[in-house]
Backbone as JSON Lines, residues from 0, in Angstrom:
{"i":0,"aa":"X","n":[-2.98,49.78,11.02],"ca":[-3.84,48.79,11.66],"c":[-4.4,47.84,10.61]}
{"i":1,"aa":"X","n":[-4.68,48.48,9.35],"ca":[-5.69,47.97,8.11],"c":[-4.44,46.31,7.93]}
{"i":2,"aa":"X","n":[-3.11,47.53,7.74],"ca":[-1.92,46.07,7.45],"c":[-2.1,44.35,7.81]}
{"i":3,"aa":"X","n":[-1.68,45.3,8.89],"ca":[-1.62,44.07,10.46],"c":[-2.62,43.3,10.28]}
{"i":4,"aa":"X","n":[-3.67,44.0,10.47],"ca":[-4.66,42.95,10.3],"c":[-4.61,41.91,8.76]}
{"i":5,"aa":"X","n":[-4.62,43.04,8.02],"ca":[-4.81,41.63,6.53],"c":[-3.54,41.17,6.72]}
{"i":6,"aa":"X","n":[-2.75,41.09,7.05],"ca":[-1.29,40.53,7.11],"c":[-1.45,39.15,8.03]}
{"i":7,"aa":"X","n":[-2.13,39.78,9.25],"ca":[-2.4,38.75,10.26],"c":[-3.64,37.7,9.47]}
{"i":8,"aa":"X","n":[-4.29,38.11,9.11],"ca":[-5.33,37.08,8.06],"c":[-4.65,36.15,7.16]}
{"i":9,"aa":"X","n":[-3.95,36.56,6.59],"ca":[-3.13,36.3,5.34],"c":[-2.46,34.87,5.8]}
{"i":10,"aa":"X","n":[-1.94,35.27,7.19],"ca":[-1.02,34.29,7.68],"c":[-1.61,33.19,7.95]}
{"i":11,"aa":"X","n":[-2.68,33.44,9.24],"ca":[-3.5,32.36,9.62],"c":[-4.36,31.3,8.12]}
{"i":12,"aa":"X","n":[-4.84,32.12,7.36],"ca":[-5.03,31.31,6.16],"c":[-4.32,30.51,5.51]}
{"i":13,"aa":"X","n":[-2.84,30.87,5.17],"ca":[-1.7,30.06,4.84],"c":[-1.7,28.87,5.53]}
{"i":14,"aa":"X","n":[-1.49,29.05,6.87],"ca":[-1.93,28.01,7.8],"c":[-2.47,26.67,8.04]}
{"i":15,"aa":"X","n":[-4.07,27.63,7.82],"ca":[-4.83,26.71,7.19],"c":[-4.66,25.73,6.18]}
{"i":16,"aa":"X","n":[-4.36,26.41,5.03],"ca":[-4.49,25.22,3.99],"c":[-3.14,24.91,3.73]}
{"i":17,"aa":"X","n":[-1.77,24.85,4.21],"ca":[-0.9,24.27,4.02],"c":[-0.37,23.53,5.78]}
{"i":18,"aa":"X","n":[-0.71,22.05,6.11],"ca":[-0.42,21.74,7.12],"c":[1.02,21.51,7.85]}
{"i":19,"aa":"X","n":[1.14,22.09,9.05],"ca":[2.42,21.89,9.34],"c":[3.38,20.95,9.1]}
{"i":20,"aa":"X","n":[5.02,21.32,8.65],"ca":[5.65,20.6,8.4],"c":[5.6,19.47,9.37]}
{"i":21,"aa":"X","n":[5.66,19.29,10.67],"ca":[5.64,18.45,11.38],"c":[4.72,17.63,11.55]}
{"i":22,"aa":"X","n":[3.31,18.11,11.73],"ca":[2.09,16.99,11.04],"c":[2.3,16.52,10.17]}
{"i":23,"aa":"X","n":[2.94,16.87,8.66],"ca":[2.68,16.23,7.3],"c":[4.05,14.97,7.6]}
{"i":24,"aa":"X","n":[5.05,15.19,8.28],"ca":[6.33,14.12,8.42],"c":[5.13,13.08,9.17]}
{"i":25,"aa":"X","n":[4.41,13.36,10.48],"ca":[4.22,12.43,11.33],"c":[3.35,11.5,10.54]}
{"i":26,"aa":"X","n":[2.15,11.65,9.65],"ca":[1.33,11.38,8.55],"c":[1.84,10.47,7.8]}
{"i":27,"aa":"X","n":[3.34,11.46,7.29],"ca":[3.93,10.36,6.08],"c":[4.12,9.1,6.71]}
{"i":28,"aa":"X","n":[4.93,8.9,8.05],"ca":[5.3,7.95,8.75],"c":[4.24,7.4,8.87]}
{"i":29,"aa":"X","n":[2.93,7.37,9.29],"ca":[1.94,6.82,9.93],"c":[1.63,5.93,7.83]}
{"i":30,"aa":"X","n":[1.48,6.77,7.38],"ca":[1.26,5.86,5.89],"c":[2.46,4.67,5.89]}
{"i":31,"aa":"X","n":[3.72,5.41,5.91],"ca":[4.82,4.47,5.52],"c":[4.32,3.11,6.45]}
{"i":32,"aa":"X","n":[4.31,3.68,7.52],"ca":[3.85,2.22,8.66],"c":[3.2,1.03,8.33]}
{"i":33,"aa":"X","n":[2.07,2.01,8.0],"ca":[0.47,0.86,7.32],"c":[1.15,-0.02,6.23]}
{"i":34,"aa":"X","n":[1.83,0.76,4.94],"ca":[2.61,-0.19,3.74],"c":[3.68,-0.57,4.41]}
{"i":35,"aa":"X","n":[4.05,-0.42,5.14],"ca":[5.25,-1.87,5.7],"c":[4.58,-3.09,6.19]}
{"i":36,"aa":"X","n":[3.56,-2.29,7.01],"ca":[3.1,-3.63,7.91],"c":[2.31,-4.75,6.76]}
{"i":37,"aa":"X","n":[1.9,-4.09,6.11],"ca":[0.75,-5.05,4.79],"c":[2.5,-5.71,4.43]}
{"i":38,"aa":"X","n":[3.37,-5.13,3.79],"ca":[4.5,-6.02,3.31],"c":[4.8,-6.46,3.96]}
{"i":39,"aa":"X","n":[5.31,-6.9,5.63],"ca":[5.92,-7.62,6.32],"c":[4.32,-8.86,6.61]}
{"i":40,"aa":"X","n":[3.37,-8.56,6.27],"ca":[2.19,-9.59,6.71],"c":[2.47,-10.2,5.9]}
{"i":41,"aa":"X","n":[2.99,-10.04,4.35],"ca":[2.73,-10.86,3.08],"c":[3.9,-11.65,2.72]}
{"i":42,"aa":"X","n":[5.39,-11.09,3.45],"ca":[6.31,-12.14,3.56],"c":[6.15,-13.02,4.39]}
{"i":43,"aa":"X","n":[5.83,-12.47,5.69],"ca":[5.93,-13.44,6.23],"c":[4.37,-14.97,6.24]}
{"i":44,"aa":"X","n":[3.25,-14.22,5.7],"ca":[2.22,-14.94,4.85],"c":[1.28,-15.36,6.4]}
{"i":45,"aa":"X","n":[1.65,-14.42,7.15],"ca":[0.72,-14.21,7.89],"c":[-0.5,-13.16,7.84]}
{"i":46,"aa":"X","n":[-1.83,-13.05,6.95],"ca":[-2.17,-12.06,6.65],"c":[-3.57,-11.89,7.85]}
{"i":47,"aa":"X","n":[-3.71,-12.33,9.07],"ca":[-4.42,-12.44,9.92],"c":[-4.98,-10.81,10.16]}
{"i":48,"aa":"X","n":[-3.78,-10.57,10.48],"ca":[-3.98,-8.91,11.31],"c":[-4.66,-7.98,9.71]}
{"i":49,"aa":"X","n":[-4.09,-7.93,8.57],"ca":[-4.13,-6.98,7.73],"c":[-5.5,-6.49,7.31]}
{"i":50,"aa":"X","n":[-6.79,-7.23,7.88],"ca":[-7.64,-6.24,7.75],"c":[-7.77,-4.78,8.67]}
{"i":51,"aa":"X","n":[-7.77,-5.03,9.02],"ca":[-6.79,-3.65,10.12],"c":[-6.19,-2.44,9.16]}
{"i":52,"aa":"X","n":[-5.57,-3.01,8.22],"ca":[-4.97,-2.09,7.31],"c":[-5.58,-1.47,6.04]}
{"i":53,"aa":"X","n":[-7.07,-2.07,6.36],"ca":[-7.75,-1.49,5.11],"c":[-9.04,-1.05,5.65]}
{"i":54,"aa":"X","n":[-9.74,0.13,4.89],"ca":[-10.87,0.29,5.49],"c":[-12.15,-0.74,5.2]}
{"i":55,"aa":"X","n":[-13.12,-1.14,5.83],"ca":[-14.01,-2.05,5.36],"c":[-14.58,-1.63,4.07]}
{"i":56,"aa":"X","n":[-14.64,-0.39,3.02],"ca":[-15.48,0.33,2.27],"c":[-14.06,0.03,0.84]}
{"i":57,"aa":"X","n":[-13.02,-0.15,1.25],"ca":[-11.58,-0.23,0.61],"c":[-11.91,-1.07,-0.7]}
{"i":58,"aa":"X","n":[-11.52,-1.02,-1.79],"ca":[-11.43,-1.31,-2.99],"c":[-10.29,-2.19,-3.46]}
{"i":59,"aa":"X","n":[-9.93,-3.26,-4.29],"ca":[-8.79,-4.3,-4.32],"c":[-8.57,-3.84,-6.12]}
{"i":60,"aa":"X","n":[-7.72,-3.94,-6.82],"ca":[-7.63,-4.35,-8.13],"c":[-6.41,-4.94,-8.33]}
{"i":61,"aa":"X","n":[-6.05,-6.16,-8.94],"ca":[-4.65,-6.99,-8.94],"c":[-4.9,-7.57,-10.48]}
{"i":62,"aa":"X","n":[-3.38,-6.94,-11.17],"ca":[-3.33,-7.32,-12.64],"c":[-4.85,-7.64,-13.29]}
{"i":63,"aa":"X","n":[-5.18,-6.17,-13.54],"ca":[-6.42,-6.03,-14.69],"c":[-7.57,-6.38,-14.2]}
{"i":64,"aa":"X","n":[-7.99,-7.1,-13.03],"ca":[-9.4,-7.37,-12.24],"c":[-9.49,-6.63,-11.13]}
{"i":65,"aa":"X","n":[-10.32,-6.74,-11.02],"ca":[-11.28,-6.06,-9.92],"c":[-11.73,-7.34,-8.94]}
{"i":66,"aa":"X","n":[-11.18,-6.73,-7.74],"ca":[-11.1,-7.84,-6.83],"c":[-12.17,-7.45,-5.57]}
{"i":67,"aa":"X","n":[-12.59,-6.46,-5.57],"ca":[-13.87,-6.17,-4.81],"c":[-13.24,-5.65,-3.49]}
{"i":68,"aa":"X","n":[-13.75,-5.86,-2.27],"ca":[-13.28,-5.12,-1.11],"c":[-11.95,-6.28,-0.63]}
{"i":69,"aa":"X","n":[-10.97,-5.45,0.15],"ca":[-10.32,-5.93,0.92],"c":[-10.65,-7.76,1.47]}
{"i":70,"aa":"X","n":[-11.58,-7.42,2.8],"ca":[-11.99,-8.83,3.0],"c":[-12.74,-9.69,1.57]}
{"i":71,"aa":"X","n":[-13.56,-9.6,0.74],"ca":[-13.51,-10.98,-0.47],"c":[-12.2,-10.72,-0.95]}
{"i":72,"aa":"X","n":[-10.93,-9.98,-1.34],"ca":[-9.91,-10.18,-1.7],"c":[-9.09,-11.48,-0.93]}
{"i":73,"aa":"X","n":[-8.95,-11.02,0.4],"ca":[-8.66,-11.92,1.43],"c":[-8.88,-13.6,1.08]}
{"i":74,"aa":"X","n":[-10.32,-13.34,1.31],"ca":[-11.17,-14.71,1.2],"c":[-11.26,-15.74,-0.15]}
{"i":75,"aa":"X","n":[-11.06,-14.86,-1.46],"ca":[-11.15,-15.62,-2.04],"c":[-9.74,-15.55,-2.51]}
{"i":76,"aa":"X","n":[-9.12,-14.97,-3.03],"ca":[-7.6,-14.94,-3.73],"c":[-6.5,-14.7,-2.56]}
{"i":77,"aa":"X","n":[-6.06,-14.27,-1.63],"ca":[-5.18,-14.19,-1.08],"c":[-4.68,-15.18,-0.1]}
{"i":78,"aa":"X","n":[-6.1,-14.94,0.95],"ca":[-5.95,-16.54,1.76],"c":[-5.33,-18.03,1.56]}
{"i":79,"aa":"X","n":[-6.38,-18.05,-0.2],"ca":[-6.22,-19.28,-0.26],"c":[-4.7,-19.47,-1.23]}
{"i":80,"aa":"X","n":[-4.61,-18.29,-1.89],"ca":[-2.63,-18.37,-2.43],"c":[-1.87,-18.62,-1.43]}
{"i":81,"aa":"X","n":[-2.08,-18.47,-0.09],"ca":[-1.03,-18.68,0.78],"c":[-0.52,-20.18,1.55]}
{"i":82,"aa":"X","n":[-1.69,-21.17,1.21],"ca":[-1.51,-22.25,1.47],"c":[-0.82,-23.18,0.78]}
{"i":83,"aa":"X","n":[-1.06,-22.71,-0.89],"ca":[-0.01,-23.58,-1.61],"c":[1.93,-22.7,-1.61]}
{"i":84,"aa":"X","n":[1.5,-21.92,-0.31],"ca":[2.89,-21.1,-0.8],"c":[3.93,-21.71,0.51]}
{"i":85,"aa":"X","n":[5.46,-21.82,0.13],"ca":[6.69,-22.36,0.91],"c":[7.51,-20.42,1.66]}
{"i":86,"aa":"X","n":[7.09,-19.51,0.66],"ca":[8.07,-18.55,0.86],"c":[7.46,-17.43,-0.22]}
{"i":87,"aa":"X","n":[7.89,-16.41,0.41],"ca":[7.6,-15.01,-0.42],"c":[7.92,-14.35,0.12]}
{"i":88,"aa":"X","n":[9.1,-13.38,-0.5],"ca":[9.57,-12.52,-0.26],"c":[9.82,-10.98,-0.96]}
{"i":89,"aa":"X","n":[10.2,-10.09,-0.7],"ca":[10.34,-8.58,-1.76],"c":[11.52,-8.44,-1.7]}
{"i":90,"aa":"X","n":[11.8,-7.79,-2.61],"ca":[13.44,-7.28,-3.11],"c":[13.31,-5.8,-3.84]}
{"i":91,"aa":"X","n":[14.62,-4.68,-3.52],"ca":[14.31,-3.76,-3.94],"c":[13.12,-2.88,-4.01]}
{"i":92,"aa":"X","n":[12.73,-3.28,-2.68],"ca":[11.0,-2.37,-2.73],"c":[11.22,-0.82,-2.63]}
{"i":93,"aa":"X","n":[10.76,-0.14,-3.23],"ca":[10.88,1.14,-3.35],"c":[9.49,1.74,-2.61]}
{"i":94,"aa":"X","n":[9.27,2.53,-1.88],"ca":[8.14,3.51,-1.68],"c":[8.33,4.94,-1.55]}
{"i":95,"aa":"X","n":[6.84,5.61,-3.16],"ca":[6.76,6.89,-2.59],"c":[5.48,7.11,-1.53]}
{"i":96,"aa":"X","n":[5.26,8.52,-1.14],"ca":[4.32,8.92,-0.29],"c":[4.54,10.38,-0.95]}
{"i":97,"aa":"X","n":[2.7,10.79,-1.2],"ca":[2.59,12.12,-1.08],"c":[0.79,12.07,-0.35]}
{"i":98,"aa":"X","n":[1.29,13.16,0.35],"ca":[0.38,13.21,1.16],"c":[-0.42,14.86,0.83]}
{"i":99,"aa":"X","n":[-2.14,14.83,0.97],"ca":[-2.96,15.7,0.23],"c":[-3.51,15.81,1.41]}
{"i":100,"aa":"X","n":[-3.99,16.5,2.33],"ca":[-4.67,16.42,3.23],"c":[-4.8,15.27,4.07]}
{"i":101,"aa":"X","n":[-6.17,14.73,4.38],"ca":[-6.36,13.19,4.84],"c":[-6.66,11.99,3.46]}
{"i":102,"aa":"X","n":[-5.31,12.39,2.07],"ca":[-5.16,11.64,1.22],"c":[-3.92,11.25,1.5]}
{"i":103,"aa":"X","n":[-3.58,10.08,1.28],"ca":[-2.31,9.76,0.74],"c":[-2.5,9.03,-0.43]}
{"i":104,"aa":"X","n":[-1.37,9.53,-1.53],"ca":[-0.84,8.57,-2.72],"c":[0.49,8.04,-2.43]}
{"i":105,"aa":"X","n":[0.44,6.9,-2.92],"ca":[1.64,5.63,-2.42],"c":[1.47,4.87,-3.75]}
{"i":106,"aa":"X","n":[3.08,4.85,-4.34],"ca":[3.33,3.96,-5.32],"c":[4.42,2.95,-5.07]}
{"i":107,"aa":"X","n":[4.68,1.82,-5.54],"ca":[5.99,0.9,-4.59],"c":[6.47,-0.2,-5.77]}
{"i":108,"aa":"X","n":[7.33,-0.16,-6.15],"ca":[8.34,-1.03,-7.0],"c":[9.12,-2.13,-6.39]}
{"i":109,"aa":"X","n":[8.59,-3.03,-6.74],"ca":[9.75,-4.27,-6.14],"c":[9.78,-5.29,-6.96]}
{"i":110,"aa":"X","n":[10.62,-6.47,-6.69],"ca":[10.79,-7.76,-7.13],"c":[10.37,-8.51,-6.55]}
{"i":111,"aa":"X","n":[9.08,-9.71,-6.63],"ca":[9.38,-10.53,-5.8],"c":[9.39,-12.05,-6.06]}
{"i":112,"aa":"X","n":[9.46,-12.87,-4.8],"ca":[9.97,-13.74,-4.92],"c":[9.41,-15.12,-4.46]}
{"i":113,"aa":"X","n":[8.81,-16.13,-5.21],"ca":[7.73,-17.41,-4.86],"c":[7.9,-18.19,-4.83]}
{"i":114,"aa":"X","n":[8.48,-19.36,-3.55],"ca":[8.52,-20.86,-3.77],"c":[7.32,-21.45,-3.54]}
{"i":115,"aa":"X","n":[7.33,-22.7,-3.93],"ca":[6.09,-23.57,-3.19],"c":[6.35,-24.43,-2.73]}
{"i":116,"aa":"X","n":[5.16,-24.8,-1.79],"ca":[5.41,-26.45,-0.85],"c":[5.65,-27.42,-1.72]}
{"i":117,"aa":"X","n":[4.57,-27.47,-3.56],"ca":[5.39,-28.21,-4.07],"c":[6.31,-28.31,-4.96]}
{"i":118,"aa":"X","n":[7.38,-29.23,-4.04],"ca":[8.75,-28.81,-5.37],"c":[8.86,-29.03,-6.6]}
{"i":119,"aa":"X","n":[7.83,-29.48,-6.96],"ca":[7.55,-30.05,-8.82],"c":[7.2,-28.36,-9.45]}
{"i":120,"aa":"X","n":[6.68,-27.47,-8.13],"ca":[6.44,-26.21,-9.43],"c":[7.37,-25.23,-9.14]}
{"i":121,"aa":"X","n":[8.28,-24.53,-10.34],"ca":[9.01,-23.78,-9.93],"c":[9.02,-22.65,-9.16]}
{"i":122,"aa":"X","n":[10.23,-21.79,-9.0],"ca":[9.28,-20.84,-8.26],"c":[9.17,-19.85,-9.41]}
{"i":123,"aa":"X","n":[9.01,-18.12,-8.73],"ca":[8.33,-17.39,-9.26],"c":[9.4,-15.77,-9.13]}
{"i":124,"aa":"X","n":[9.54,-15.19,-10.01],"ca":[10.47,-13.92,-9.66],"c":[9.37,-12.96,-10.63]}
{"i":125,"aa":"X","n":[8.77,-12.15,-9.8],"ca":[8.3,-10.88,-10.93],"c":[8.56,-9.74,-10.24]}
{"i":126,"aa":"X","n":[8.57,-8.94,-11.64],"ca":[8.75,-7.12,-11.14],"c":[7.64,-6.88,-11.11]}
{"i":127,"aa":"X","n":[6.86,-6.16,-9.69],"ca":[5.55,-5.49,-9.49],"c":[5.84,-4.04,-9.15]}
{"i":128,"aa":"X","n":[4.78,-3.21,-9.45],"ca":[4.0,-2.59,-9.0],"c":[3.3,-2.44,-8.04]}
{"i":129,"aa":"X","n":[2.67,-1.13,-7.25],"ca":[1.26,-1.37,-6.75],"c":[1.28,0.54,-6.93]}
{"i":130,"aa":"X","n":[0.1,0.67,-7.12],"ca":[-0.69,1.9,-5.91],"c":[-1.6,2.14,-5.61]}
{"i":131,"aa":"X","n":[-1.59,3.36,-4.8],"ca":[-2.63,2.59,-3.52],"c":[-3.01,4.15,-3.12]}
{"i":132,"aa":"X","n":[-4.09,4.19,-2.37],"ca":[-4.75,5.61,-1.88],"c":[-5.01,4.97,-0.42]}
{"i":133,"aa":"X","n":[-4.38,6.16,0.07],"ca":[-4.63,5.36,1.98],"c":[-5.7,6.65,2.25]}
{"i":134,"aa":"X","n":[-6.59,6.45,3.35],"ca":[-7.22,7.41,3.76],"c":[-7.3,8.2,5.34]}
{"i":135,"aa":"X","n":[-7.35,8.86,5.78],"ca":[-7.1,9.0,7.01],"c":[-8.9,9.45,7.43]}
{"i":136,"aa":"X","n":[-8.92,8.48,8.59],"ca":[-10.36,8.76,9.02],"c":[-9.98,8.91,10.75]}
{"i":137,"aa":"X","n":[-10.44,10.14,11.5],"ca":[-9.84,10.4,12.53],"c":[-8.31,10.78,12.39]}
{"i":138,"aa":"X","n":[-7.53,9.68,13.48],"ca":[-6.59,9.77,13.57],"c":[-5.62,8.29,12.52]}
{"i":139,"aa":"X","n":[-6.28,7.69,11.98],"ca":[-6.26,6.45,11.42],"c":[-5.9,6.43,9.91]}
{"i":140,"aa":"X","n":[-4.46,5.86,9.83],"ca":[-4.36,6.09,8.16],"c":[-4.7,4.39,7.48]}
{"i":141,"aa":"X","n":[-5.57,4.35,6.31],"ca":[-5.7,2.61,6.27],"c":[-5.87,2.86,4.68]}
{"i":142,"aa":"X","n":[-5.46,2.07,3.94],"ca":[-5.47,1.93,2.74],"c":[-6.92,1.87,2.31]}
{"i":143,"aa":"X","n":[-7.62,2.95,1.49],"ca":[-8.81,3.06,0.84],"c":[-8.74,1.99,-0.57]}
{"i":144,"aa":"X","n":[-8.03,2.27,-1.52],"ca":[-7.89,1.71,-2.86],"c":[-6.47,1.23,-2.98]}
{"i":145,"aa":"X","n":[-6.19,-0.45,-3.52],"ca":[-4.81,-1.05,-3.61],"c":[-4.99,-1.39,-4.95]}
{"i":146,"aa":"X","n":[-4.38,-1.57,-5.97],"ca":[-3.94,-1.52,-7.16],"c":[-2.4,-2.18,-6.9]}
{"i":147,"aa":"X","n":[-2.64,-3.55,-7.84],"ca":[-1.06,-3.88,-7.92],"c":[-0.8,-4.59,-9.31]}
{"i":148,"aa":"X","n":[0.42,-5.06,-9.88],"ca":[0.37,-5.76,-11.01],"c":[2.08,-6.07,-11.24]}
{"i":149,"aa":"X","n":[1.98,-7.06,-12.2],"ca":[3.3,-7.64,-11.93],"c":[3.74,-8.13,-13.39]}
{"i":150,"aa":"X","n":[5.19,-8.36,-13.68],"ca":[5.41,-8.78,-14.88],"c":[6.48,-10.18,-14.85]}
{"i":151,"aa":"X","n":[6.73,-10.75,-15.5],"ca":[8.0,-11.46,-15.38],"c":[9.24,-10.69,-15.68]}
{"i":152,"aa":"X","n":[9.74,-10.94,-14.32],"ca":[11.39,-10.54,-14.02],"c":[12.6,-10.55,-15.0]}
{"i":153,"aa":"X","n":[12.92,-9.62,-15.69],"ca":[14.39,-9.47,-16.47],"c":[15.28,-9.19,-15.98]}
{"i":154,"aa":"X","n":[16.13,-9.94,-15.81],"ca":[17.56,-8.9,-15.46],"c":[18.06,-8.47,-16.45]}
{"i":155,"aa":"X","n":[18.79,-7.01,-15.88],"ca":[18.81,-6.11,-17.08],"c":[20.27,-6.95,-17.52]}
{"i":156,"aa":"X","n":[20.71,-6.26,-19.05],"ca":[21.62,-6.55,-19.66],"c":[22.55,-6.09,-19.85]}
């Protein structure tokens, strides 16, 4: 009886702190979602909806500054990059996901790619970075902390 029982304990504890395979897939997806949708807002340079994708409390940092929350990111640097912009696109975007409970870590590699409205300035090819801590509050996964940074583009040799 003594078995069974600590056996039966044993199990339910396991349980506990390791979440079902099938929750942790549905999770990953629900993260993967959120970082697509922020990348498909930023090609296509519609960034209307993407506060949605961050929590209001969310943290910004882009190449070495500190960009403050989500919305002043928006407002002062993102918004207004998008008006002098013709096109932007990603190439080779890579994403991981590991997921910690109601943490996710997300790191993402790509190339991307910058024309402008005006044709006097060239465009723009860099290899970036980002990562990012999404948080899950409820049922809701939204990027807590974004971190990104970028270099000029080599092709290899």
């Amino acid at each position: 009886m003594f078995r069974s029982t600590f056996a039966g304990l044993a199990i339910a504890a396991s349980l506990a702190i390791a979440p079902p395979a099938q929750a942790q897939a549905s999770d990953e997806q629900a993260v993967r979602a959120v970082v697509a949708a922020y990348k498909t807002a930023i090609e296509q340079m519609d960034v209307s909806q993407t506060p949605t994708l961050f929590w209001s409390d969310s943290e910004v940092f882009e190449n070495g500054g500190v960009e403050g929350s989500f919305a002043y990111y928006l407002e002062h640097h993102l918004g207004p990059e998008f008006s002098e912009l013709a096109g932007f696109d990603f190439r080779d975007h890579e994403v991981k996901v590991e997921i910690d409970g109601d943490t996710a870590f997300v790191s993402e590699t790509y190339t991307y790619h910058i024309t402008f409205e005006d044709d006097a300035r060239a465009p723009i090819e860099r290899r970036g970075v980002a990562t990012s801590v999404l948080r899950k509050r409820g049922d809701e996964w939204r990027f807590y902390i974004y971190h990104s940074s970028a270099r000029p583009f080599r092709p290899a040799t």
